[in-house]
CSV table of C-alpha atoms in Angstrom, one decimal:
chain,number,residue,atom,x,y,z
A,263,UNK,CA,106.5,117.1,106.5
A,264,UNK,CA,106.3,113.5,107.8
A,265,UNK,CA,102.6,112.7,107.5
A,266,UNK,CA,102.2,108.9,107.5
A,267,UNK,CA,99.9,108.3,104.6
A,268,UNK,CA,100.7,111.2,102.4
A,269,UNK,CA,100.7,110.4,98.6
A,270,UNK,CA,102.2,112.9,96.1
A,271,UNK,CA,102.1,113.0,92.3
A,272,UNK,CA,98.9,110.9,92.1
A,273,UNK,CA,96.5,111.1,89.2
A,274,UNK,CA,94.0,113.1,91.2
A,275,UNK,CA,96.5,115.5,92.6
A,276,UNK,CA,98.0,116.1,89.1
A,277,UNK,CA,94.6,116.4,87.3
A,278,UNK,CA,93.1,118.4,90.2
A,279,UNK,CA,95.2,121.5,89.5
A,280,UNK,CA,93.7,121.9,86.1
A,281,UNK,CA,90.2,121.9,87.7
A,282,UNK,CA,91.4,124.9,89.8
A,283,UNK,CA,92.4,126.8,86.7
A,284,UNK,CA,89.0,126.5,85.0
A,285,UNK,CA,87.2,129.7,84.1
A,286,UNK,CA,90.5,131.6,84.2
A,287,UNK,CA,93.2,133.1,82.1
A,288,UNK,CA,96.8,131.9,81.9
A,289,UNK,CA,99.1,134.5,80.6
A,290,UNK,CA,102.5,134.3,78.9
A,291,UNK,CA,105.1,136.5,80.6
A,292,UNK,CA,108.8,137.0,79.9
A,293,UNK,CA,110.0,138.6,83.2
A,294,UNK,CA,108.9,139.3,86.8
A,295,UNK,CA,107.4,142.7,86.0
A,296,UNK,CA,105.1,141.2,83.4
A,297,UNK,CA,104.3,138.4,85.8
A,298,UNK,CA,103.2,140.9,88.4
A,299,UNK,CA,101.0,142.8,85.9
A,300,UNK,CA,99.4,139.5,84.9
A,301,UNK,CA,98.7,138.6,88.5
A,302,UNK,CA,97.4,142.1,89.3
A,303,UNK,CA,95.0,141.6,86.4
A,304,UNK,CA,93.6,138.4,87.8
A,305,UNK,CA,95.6,135.7,85.9
A,306,UNK,CA,95.1,132.3,87.4
A,307,UNK,CA,98.6,131.2,86.3
A,308,UNK,CA,101.5,132.6,84.3
A,309,UNK,CA,103.5,130.8,81.6
A,310,UNK,CA,107.2,131.8,82.0
A,311,UNK,CA,109.1,132.0,78.7
A,312,UNK,CA,111.9,134.0,77.2
A,313,UNK,CA,110.1,135.1,74.1
A,314,UNK,CA,106.3,135.2,73.4
A,315,UNK,CA,105.3,133.2,70.4
A,316,UNK,CA,105.0,136.3,68.1
A,317,UNK,CA,108.7,137.0,68.7
A,318,UNK,CA,109.7,133.3,68.3
A,319,UNK,CA,107.9,133.4,65.0
A,320,UNK,CA,109.7,136.7,64.0
A,321,UNK,CA,113.2,135.7,65.1
A,322,UNK,CA,113.2,132.1,63.8
A,323,UNK,CA,116.0,129.7,64.8
A,324,UNK,CA,115.7,127.0,67.4
A,325,UNK,CA,113.4,127.8,70.4
A,326,UNK,CA,114.3,126.0,73.6
A,327,UNK,CA,113.3,125.8,77.3
A,328,UNK,CA,113.8,129.1,79.1
A,329,UNK,CA,116.7,129.9,81.5
A,330,UNK,CA,115.9,128.4,84.9
A,331,UNK,CA,117.1,131.6,86.5
A,332,UNK,CA,114.4,133.6,84.7
A,333,UNK,CA,111.8,131.1,85.6
A,334,UNK,CA,112.8,131.2,89.3
A,335,UNK,CA,112.6,135.0,89.2
A,336,UNK,CA,109.0,134.8,88.0
A,337,UNK,CA,108.2,132.1,90.6
A,338,UNK,CA,109.5,134.4,93.3
A,339,UNK,CA,107.5,137.4,92.0
A,340,UNK,CA,104.0,135.9,92.1
A,341,UNK,CA,101.7,133.7,94.2
A,342,UNK,CA,99.8,132.0,91.4
A,343,UNK,CA,101.0,128.8,89.7
A,344,UNK,CA,103.9,129.1,87.3
A,345,UNK,CA,104.1,127.1,84.1
A,346,UNK,CA,107.0,126.6,81.7
A,347,UNK,CA,107.5,125.0,78.3
A,348,UNK,CA,109.7,122.1,77.3
A,349,UNK,CA,110.3,121.0,73.7
A,350,UNK,CA,108.2,118.1,72.4
A,351,UNK,CA,110.0,114.9,73.3
A,352,UNK,CA,112.7,116.7,75.4
A,353,UNK,CA,112.3,114.8,78.6
A,354,UNK,CA,115.5,116.2,80.0
A,355,UNK,CA,114.2,119.8,79.8
A,356,UNK,CA,111.0,118.5,81.5
A,357,UNK,CA,113.2,117.0,84.3
A,358,UNK,CA,114.9,120.3,84.8
A,359,UNK,CA,111.6,122.1,85.0
A,360,UNK,CA,110.3,119.6,87.5
A,361,UNK,CA,113.4,119.9,89.6
A,362,UNK,CA,113.0,123.7,90.0
A,363,UNK,CA,109.4,123.3,91.1
A,364,UNK,CA,107.5,124.5,88.1
A,365,UNK,CA,103.8,123.9,88.8
A,366,UNK,CA,102.8,122.8,85.3
A,367,UNK,CA,105.0,121.7,82.3
A,368,UNK,CA,103.8,122.6,78.8
A,369,UNK,CA,105.2,120.2,76.2
A,370,UNK,CA,104.8,122.7,73.5
A,371,UNK,CA,104.8,123.0,69.8
A,372,UNK,CA,105.7,126.7,70.2
A,373,UNK,CA,109.3,125.5,70.9
A,374,UNK,CA,111.2,123.5,68.3
A,375,UNK,CA,110.5,119.8,68.6
A,376,UNK,CA,113.4,117.6,70.0
A,377,UNK,CA,112.0,114.3,68.9
A,378,UNK,CA,110.3,113.5,65.6
A,379,UNK,CA,108.5,110.4,66.8
A,380,UNK,CA,108.0,110.4,70.5
A,381,UNK,CA,106.4,112.8,73.0
A,382,UNK,CA,107.5,112.7,76.6
A,383,UNK,CA,106.3,109.8,78.8
A,384,UNK,CA,104.5,112.1,81.1
A,385,UNK,CA,103.4,109.4,83.6
A,386,UNK,CA,107.0,109.3,84.8
A,387,UNK,CA,106.7,112.8,86.3
A,388,UNK,CA,105.1,114.1,89.5
A,389,UNK,CA,104.6,117.5,87.9
A,390,UNK,CA,101.4,117.7,85.7
A,391,UNK,CA,101.7,118.3,81.9
A,392,UNK,CA,99.6,120.2,79.5
A,393,UNK,CA,99.8,119.4,75.8
A,394,UNK,CA,98.4,120.9,72.6
A,395,UNK,CA,96.0,119.2,70.2
A,396,UNK,CA,94.4,120.0,66.9
A,397,UNK,CA,91.9,117.1,66.9
A,398,UNK,CA,90.5,114.5,69.2
A,399,UNK,CA,92.9,111.7,68.2
A,400,UNK,CA,95.9,113.9,69.1
A,401,UNK,CA,94.2,114.9,72.4
A,402,UNK,CA,93.6,111.3,73.4
A,403,UNK,CA,97.2,110.2,72.4
A,404,UNK,CA,98.5,112.9,74.7
A,405,UNK,CA,96.2,111.8,77.5
A,406,UNK,CA,97.4,108.2,77.0
A,407,UNK,CA,101.0,109.5,77.5
A,408,UNK,CA,99.9,111.1,80.8
A,409,UNK,CA,98.9,114.7,79.9
A,410,UNK,CA,96.6,116.1,82.7
A,411,UNK,CA,95.3,119.0,80.6
A,412,UNK,CA,94.7,119.6,76.9
A,413,UNK,CA,94.7,122.9,75.1
A,414,UNK,CA,93.6,123.3,71.6
A,415,UNK,CA,96.7,124.6,69.7
A,416,UNK,CA,95.3,127.3,67.5
A,417,UNK,CA,98.2,129.1,65.8
A,418,UNK,CA,100.4,130.8,68.4
A,419,UNK,CA,101.8,134.2,67.9
A,420,UNK,CA,99.3,135.2,65.2
A,421,UNK,CA,96.6,137.1,67.1
A,422,UNK,CA,94.2,135.3,64.7
A,423,UNK,CA,91.5,133.2,66.4
A,424,UNK,CA,90.5,131.1,63.3
A,425,UNK,CA,92.8,128.1,64.0
A,426,UNK,CA,91.8,127.9,67.6
A,427,UNK,CA,88.1,127.8,66.6
A,428,UNK,CA,88.9,125.1,64.0
A,429,UNK,CA,90.7,122.9,66.5
A,430,UNK,CA,88.1,123.4,69.3
A,431,UNK,CA,85.2,122.6,66.9
A,432,UNK,CA,87.1,119.5,65.7
A,433,UNK,CA,87.8,118.2,69.2
A,434,UNK,CA,84.4,119.0,70.7
A,435,UNK,CA,82.5,118.0,67.5
A,436,UNK,CA,84.0,114.5,67.5
A,437,UNK,CA,83.3,114.1,71.2
A,438,UNK,CA,79.7,114.9,70.5
A,439,UNK,CA,79.6,112.4,67.6
A,440,UNK,CA,81.3,109.7,69.7
A,441,UNK,CA,78.9,110.1,72.5
A,442,UNK,CA,76.1,109.3,70.0
A,443,UNK,CA,77.9,106.3,68.5
A,444,UNK,CA,77.0,102.7,69.4
A,445,UNK,CA,79.5,100.3,71.0
A,446,UNK,CA,80.4,98.6,67.7
A,447,UNK,CA,81.2,101.9,66.0
A,448,UNK,CA,83.7,102.8,68.8
A,449,UNK,CA,86.2,100.3,67.4
A,450,UNK,CA,86.2,102.1,64.1
A,451,UNK,CA,86.5,105.5,65.8
A,452,UNK,CA,89.5,104.3,67.8
A,453,UNK,CA,91.1,103.2,64.5
A,454,UNK,CA,90.3,106.4,62.7
A,455,UNK,CA,91.5,108.6,65.5
A,456,UNK,CA,94.5,106.4,66.2
A,457,UNK,CA,93.7,106.6,69.8
A,458,UNK,CA,93.5,103.9,72.5
A,459,UNK,CA,90.1,102.1,72.5
A,460,UNK,CA,89.5,102.5,76.3
A,461,UNK,CA,89.9,106.2,76.1
A,462,UNK,CA,87.5,106.4,73.2
A,463,UNK,CA,85.0,104.3,75.2
A,464,UNK,CA,85.4,106.6,78.2
A,465,UNK,CA,84.7,109.7,76.0
A,466,UNK,CA,81.6,108.0,74.6
A,467,UNK,CA,80.3,107.2,78.0
A,468,UNK,CA,81.0,110.5,79.7
A,469,UNK,CA,80.5,112.9,76.7
A,470,UNK,CA,83.7,114.7,77.7
A,471,UNK,CA,87.5,114.4,77.6
A,472,UNK,CA,89.0,112.6,80.7
A,473,UNK,CA,90.9,115.8,81.5
A,474,UNK,CA,89.9,119.5,81.1
A,475,UNK,CA,90.2,121.3,77.8
A,476,UNK,CA,91.5,124.8,77.5
A,477,UNK,CA,92.0,127.0,74.4
A,478,UNK,CA,95.2,128.6,73.2
A,479,UNK,CA,96.7,130.2,70.1
A,480,UNK,CA,95.3,133.5,68.8
A,481,UNK,CA,93.2,135.0,71.6
A,482,UNK,CA,93.7,138.8,71.5
A,483,UNK,CA,90.4,140.4,72.7
A,484,UNK,CA,87.8,139.9,75.4
A,485,UNK,CA,85.3,138.8,72.7
A,486,UNK,CA,87.8,136.1,71.5
A,487,UNK,CA,87.8,134.7,75.0
A,488,UNK,CA,84.0,134.7,75.1
A,489,UNK,CA,83.9,133.0,71.7
A,490,UNK,CA,86.1,130.1,72.6
A,491,UNK,CA,84.4,129.7,76.1
A,492,UNK,CA,81.0,129.5,74.4
A,493,UNK,CA,82.3,126.9,72.0
A,494,UNK,CA,83.2,124.8,75.0
A,495,UNK,CA,86.7,125.7,76.2
A,496,UNK,CA,87.0,125.6,80.0
A,497,UNK,CA,89.7,128.3,80.3
A,498,UNK,CA,92.0,130.3,78.0
A,499,UNK,CA,95.7,130.8,77.5
A,500,UNK,CA,96.7,134.2,76.2
A,501,UNK,CA,100.2,134.3,74.7
A,502,UNK,CA,101.3,137.3,72.7
A,503,UNK,CA,97.8,138.8,72.8
A,504,UNK,CA,98.4,140.8,76.0
A,505,UNK,CA,102.0,141.9,76.1
A,506,UNK,CA,102.1,142.6,72.3
A,507,UNK,CA,99.1,144.9,72.6
A,508,UNK,CA,99.3,148.7,73.1
A,509,UNK,CA,98.3,148.7,76.8
A,510,UNK,CA,98.7,145.3,78.4
A,511,UNK,CA,97.3,145.8,81.9
A,512,UNK,CA,93.7,146.9,81.1
A,513,UNK,CA,93.5,144.4,78.3
A,514,UNK,CA,94.6,141.6,80.6
A,515,UNK,CA,92.0,142.6,83.2
A,516,UNK,CA,89.3,142.8,80.5
A,517,UNK,CA,90.1,139.3,79.2
A,518,UNK,CA,89.8,138.0,82.8
A,519,UNK,CA,86.4,139.6,83.2
A,520,UNK,CA,85.3,138.3,79.8
A,521,UNK,CA,86.4,134.7,80.6
A,522,UNK,CA,84.2,134.7,83.7
A,523,UNK,CA,81.3,136.6,82.1
A,524,UNK,CA,81.5,135.0,78.7
A,525,UNK,CA,77.7,134.5,78.5
A,526,UNK,CA,76.9,138.2,79.2
A,527,UNK,CA,77.4,140.4,76.1
A,528,UNK,CA,76.6,143.6,78.1
A,529,UNK,CA,79.6,143.0,80.4
A,530,UNK,CA,81.7,142.1,77.3
A,531,UNK,CA,80.7,145.4,75.8
A,532,UNK,CA,81.6,147.3,78.9
A,533,UNK,CA,85.1,145.7,79.4
A,534,UNK,CA,86.0,145.9,75.7
A,535,UNK,CA,85.9,149.8,75.7
A,536,UNK,CA,89.0,151.9,75.3
A,537,UNK,CA,91.6,149.1,75.5
A,538,UNK,CA,93.9,150.6,72.8
A,539,UNK,CA,95.2,148.7,69.9
A,540,UNK,CA,95.3,144.9,70.1
A,541,UNK,CA,98.3,143.1,68.8
A,542,UNK,CA,98.7,143.2,65.0
A,543,UNK,CA,97.3,140.0,63.7
A,544,UNK,CA,98.6,137.8,60.9
A,545,UNK,CA,96.6,136.2,58.1
A,546,UNK,CA,97.0,132.4,58.0
A,547,UNK,CA,97.9,132.4,54.2
A,548,UNK,CA,100.9,134.7,54.9
A,549,UNK,CA,102.7,132.5,57.5
A,550,UNK,CA,105.5,130.2,56.6
A,551,UNK,CA,105.7,128.0,59.7
A,552,UNK,CA,102.6,126.5,61.1
A,553,UNK,CA,103.4,125.7,64.7
A,554,UNK,CA,100.2,123.6,65.1
A,555,UNK,CA,101.6,121.0,62.6
A,556,UNK,CA,104.4,120.2,65.1
A,557,UNK,CA,103.5,117.1,67.2
A,558,UNK,CA,101.4,114.2,66.0
B,287,UNK,CA,66.7,124.5,98.5
B,288,UNK,CA,68.5,127.1,96.5
B,289,UNK,CA,72.3,126.5,96.8
B,290,UNK,CA,74.6,128.8,94.9
B,291,UNK,CA,78.1,127.9,93.8
B,292,UNK,CA,80.4,130.8,93.2
B,293,UNK,CA,81.3,130.4,89.5
B,294,UNK,CA,83.7,133.3,89.0
B,295,UNK,CA,86.6,130.9,88.5
B,296,UNK,CA,87.8,127.5,89.6
B,297,UNK,CA,86.4,124.1,90.3
B,298,UNK,CA,82.8,125.2,90.6
B,299,UNK,CA,81.7,122.6,88.0
B,300,UNK,CA,82.6,119.7,90.3
B,301,UNK,CA,80.7,121.2,93.2
B,302,UNK,CA,77.6,121.6,91.0
B,303,UNK,CA,77.9,117.9,90.0
B,304,UNK,CA,78.3,116.9,93.7
B,305,UNK,CA,75.1,118.8,94.5
B,306,UNK,CA,73.3,117.2,91.5
B,307,UNK,CA,74.2,113.8,92.8
B,308,UNK,CA,72.5,114.8,96.1
B,309,UNK,CA,69.4,116.0,94.2
B,310,UNK,CA,70.0,119.7,94.3
B,311,UNK,CA,70.0,122.0,91.2
B,312,UNK,CA,72.7,124.5,92.0
B,313,UNK,CA,72.8,128.1,90.9
B,314,UNK,CA,76.1,129.2,89.2
B,315,UNK,CA,76.8,132.5,90.9
B,316,UNK,CA,78.5,135.0,88.6
B,317,UNK,CA,76.5,138.1,89.3
B,318,UNK,CA,74.8,139.8,92.3
B,319,UNK,CA,71.4,138.7,91.0
B,320,UNK,CA,72.5,135.0,91.0
B,321,UNK,CA,73.9,135.6,94.5
B,322,UNK,CA,70.7,137.2,95.8
B,323,UNK,CA,68.7,134.2,94.6
B,324,UNK,CA,70.9,131.8,96.7
B,325,UNK,CA,70.0,130.7,100.2
B,326,UNK,CA,73.5,129.2,100.8
B,327,UNK,CA,76.8,129.5,99.0
B,328,UNK,CA,79.7,127.2,98.1
B,329,UNK,CA,83.1,128.9,97.4
B,330,UNK,CA,85.2,126.5,95.4
B,331,UNK,CA,88.9,126.0,94.9
B,332,UNK,CA,90.7,128.1,92.3
B,333,UNK,CA,93.0,131.0,92.5
B,334,UNK,CA,92.1,133.2,95.4
B,335,UNK,CA,93.8,136.3,93.9
B,336,UNK,CA,91.6,136.0,90.8
B,337,UNK,CA,88.5,135.4,92.8
B,338,UNK,CA,89.2,138.3,95.2
B,339,UNK,CA,89.3,140.6,92.2
B,340,UNK,CA,86.2,139.2,90.6
B,341,UNK,CA,84.3,139.3,93.9
B,342,UNK,CA,85.0,143.0,94.1
B,343,UNK,CA,84.2,143.8,90.5
B,344,UNK,CA,80.9,141.8,90.6
B,345,UNK,CA,79.8,143.6,93.8
B,346,UNK,CA,79.3,140.2,95.6
B,347,UNK,CA,82.1,140.9,98.2
B,348,UNK,CA,80.0,143.3,100.3
B,349,UNK,CA,76.8,141.5,99.9
B,350,UNK,CA,78.4,138.2,100.9
B,351,UNK,CA,79.6,139.8,104.1
B,352,UNK,CA,76.2,141.1,104.9
B,353,UNK,CA,74.4,137.9,104.2
B,354,UNK,CA,76.9,135.9,106.2
B,355,UNK,CA,76.2,138.2,109.2
B,356,UNK,CA,72.5,137.2,108.8
B,357,UNK,CA,73.5,133.6,109.1
B,358,UNK,CA,73.8,132.4,105.4
B,359,UNK,CA,75.4,128.9,105.4
B,360,UNK,CA,78.7,128.9,103.5
B,361,UNK,CA,81.1,126.1,102.5
B,362,UNK,CA,84.5,127.2,101.4
B,363,UNK,CA,87.1,124.8,100.0
B,364,UNK,CA,90.8,125.6,99.5
B,365,UNK,CA,90.7,129.1,97.9
B,366,UNK,CA,87.3,129.3,99.5
B,367,UNK,CA,88.9,128.9,102.9
B,368,UNK,CA,91.5,131.5,102.1
B,369,UNK,CA,88.8,134.0,101.1
B,370,UNK,CA,86.7,133.3,104.3
B,371,UNK,CA,89.7,133.7,106.6
B,372,UNK,CA,90.5,136.6,108.9
B,373,UNK,CA,94.2,136.9,107.9
B,374,UNK,CA,96.3,135.8,104.9
B,375,UNK,CA,100.1,135.6,104.9
B,376,UNK,CA,102.3,134.9,101.9
B,377,UNK,CA,99.6,136.3,99.7
B,378,UNK,CA,99.5,139.5,97.8
B,379,UNK,CA,99.8,142.5,100.1
B,380,UNK,CA,96.5,143.9,98.7
B,381,UNK,CA,94.6,140.7,99.1
B,382,UNK,CA,91.6,141.4,101.3
B,383,UNK,CA,89.9,138.4,102.9
B,384,UNK,CA,86.2,138.3,103.7
B,385,UNK,CA,87.1,138.0,107.4
B,386,UNK,CA,84.1,135.7,108.1
B,387,UNK,CA,86.0,132.9,109.9
B,388,UNK,CA,88.5,133.4,112.6
B,389,UNK,CA,91.4,131.5,111.0
B,390,UNK,CA,94.8,132.7,110.0
B,391,UNK,CA,96.0,131.2,106.7
B,392,UNK,CA,99.4,130.9,105.0
B,393,UNK,CA,98.9,130.6,101.2
B,394,UNK,CA,100.5,127.6,99.6
B,395,UNK,CA,101.6,126.7,103.1
B,396,UNK,CA,102.1,123.0,102.1
B,397,UNK,CA,104.3,124.0,99.2
B,398,UNK,CA,104.0,124.2,95.4
B,399,UNK,CA,102.2,121.8,93.1
B,400,UNK,CA,105.0,119.2,93.3
B,401,UNK,CA,104.2,118.9,97.1
B,402,UNK,CA,100.4,118.6,96.6
B,403,UNK,CA,99.2,115.4,98.2
B,404,UNK,CA,96.4,113.0,99.2
B,405,UNK,CA,95.9,111.8,102.7
B,406,UNK,CA,93.2,109.9,104.7
B,407,UNK,CA,91.5,112.1,107.2
B,408,UNK,CA,89.5,111.3,110.2
B,409,UNK,CA,86.7,113.9,110.4
B,410,UNK,CA,84.7,114.6,113.5
B,411,UNK,CA,81.3,112.9,113.3
B,412,UNK,CA,82.2,110.7,110.3
B,413,UNK,CA,82.4,106.9,110.8
B,414,UNK,CA,84.9,106.1,108.1
B,415,UNK,CA,87.9,108.1,106.9
B,416,UNK,CA,87.7,110.7,104.1
B,417,UNK,CA,90.2,111.0,101.3
B,418,UNK,CA,91.6,114.5,101.5
B,419,UNK,CA,93.1,115.9,98.3
B,420,UNK,CA,95.3,118.9,99.0
B,421,UNK,CA,96.4,121.0,96.0
B,422,UNK,CA,98.7,123.9,96.6
B,423,UNK,CA,96.7,124.0,99.8
B,424,UNK,CA,96.5,126.8,102.4
B,425,UNK,CA,98.0,126.1,105.8
B,426,UNK,CA,96.0,127.1,108.9
B,427,UNK,CA,98.4,128.9,111.2
B,428,UNK,CA,96.0,129.5,114.0
B,429,UNK,CA,92.3,129.5,114.8
B,430,UNK,CA,90.1,131.6,117.1
B,431,UNK,CA,88.3,130.3,120.2
B,432,UNK,CA,84.9,130.3,118.3
B,433,UNK,CA,86.3,127.9,115.7
B,434,UNK,CA,85.6,124.2,116.0
B,435,UNK,CA,88.3,122.1,114.4
B,436,UNK,CA,86.8,119.1,112.6
B,437,UNK,CA,89.9,117.5,111.1
B,438,UNK,CA,93.7,117.8,111.3
B,439,UNK,CA,96.8,116.7,109.4
B,440,UNK,CA,100.0,116.7,111.4
B,441,UNK,CA,98.3,118.6,114.2
B,442,UNK,CA,97.2,121.4,111.8
B,443,UNK,CA,93.5,122.1,111.2
B,444,UNK,CA,92.3,121.2,107.7
B,445,UNK,CA,88.6,121.4,108.3
B,446,UNK,CA,86.9,124.0,110.5
B,447,UNK,CA,83.4,125.2,111.5
B,448,UNK,CA,82.3,128.5,112.9
B,449,UNK,CA,78.6,129.1,113.2
B,450,UNK,CA,77.1,128.4,109.8
B,451,UNK,CA,80.4,128.3,107.9
B,452,UNK,CA,82.4,125.2,107.1
B,453,UNK,CA,85.9,125.6,105.5
B,454,UNK,CA,88.3,122.9,104.3
B,455,UNK,CA,91.9,123.3,103.0
B,456,UNK,CA,91.4,120.2,100.9
B,457,UNK,CA,89.0,119.5,98.0
B,458,UNK,CA,86.0,117.4,98.9
B,459,UNK,CA,84.7,118.0,95.3
B,460,UNK,CA,87.6,116.0,93.9
B,461,UNK,CA,87.1,113.0,96.1
B,462,UNK,CA,84.4,110.5,94.9
B,463,UNK,CA,82.7,111.1,98.3
B,464,UNK,CA,79.8,113.5,98.9
B,465,UNK,CA,79.6,113.2,102.7
B,466,UNK,CA,80.9,116.8,103.3
B,467,UNK,CA,78.4,118.2,100.8
B,468,UNK,CA,75.6,116.2,102.4
B,469,UNK,CA,76.5,117.5,105.8
B,470,UNK,CA,76.5,121.0,104.4
B,471,UNK,CA,73.1,120.5,102.9
B,472,UNK,CA,71.8,119.2,106.3
B,473,UNK,CA,73.1,122.4,107.9
B,474,UNK,CA,71.3,124.5,105.1
B,475,UNK,CA,68.0,122.7,105.6
B,476,UNK,CA,68.1,123.2,109.4
B,477,UNK,CA,69.0,126.9,109.2
């Protein structure tokens, strides 16, 4: 296309896609068949990866970017946006993902970090990035590096919502407190959060993050989706929770319905019936590797 | 004036904010009851496949077609334009449009996210240009005789009007410019 004044990769264009994903469910898929099931169920986007977090946790070893061939297969199978994960700090993996036209790059703690001090400089990319965060300081540091979307990390691959709730409450609670703070207190907040002062001031003024906040890590049921939406998440990522359950298609559809109708318990009751067994969850005390502790 | 914003999924929050700036308390439409309480409707951007499925399961799909036939003013942006169209190509084979506007659409016709763009538009009836933000935007392949084209990019329609329906392939709710919303509200008040 040869339009004269056509600007790509702008801040608005990159941040805009996250606005389009609000109120929806982004589902982890490992092949084209699962991607089609997810799209049939009403997923707003799919996250293409070789192993869902529950399997990464079980198998151990180094988890890396997925095979580009497999990501391309998934891109060709669906019309919704396709996301894929790069390791924290692994900008070369991110370059590969951008070059094959992935719609969103997740710089993810679910994969083994490649750099112990630096996240990717996401401003250098035309593709938008999503990053995880456990608290507001972490979220604002990721935004200062160019993230266009934040997801609370939760604890991926556990089917246990408790960590997602902790992280959401921490992020949104501090946003509430900062919006009540006076201008002098914001300097101290910036120091405590180890976040850039201008971003802290922006949060104080607007009462919200500069980019959307979604929830990930542990969602396994329609009621889980409603819980985190009511707490203030604007959309949900479901990883192992769908394809590690007994009957993925109806569960996926039920979670989509629940995310839209999160305020209506009667609809939640209707869609939660006869879904079969959810994924088997894991108690936090029994896990060795906390994925949420990766990244800083 | 009771203006509903379809809130099944997508960028409905930004449309609600635009209406607030223009002094209108919007109704977030998730159910048939919300829809019935609305005099006019905005269908936001988002994923059209997701919205298609939720329009059916909420029962709004059929009601919306009936109300439109009675002249309900509708503004559809991006996915909203796809849903309003008469024919969708490169979509899912089972995706059924509302068929309320005589435009044929190719989904993601401008490419994937990496090709999403901004461009200054000259819109019929506007004095100054409007910043069009196109995100995985639908391409208008053809329009029927009854459709008035209000703006183009590279000779392709990006904003159309047919009766009381306005559709854009870009996102006026992302631009810091409420002129399209204001024009829509004017159409609502005169209808």
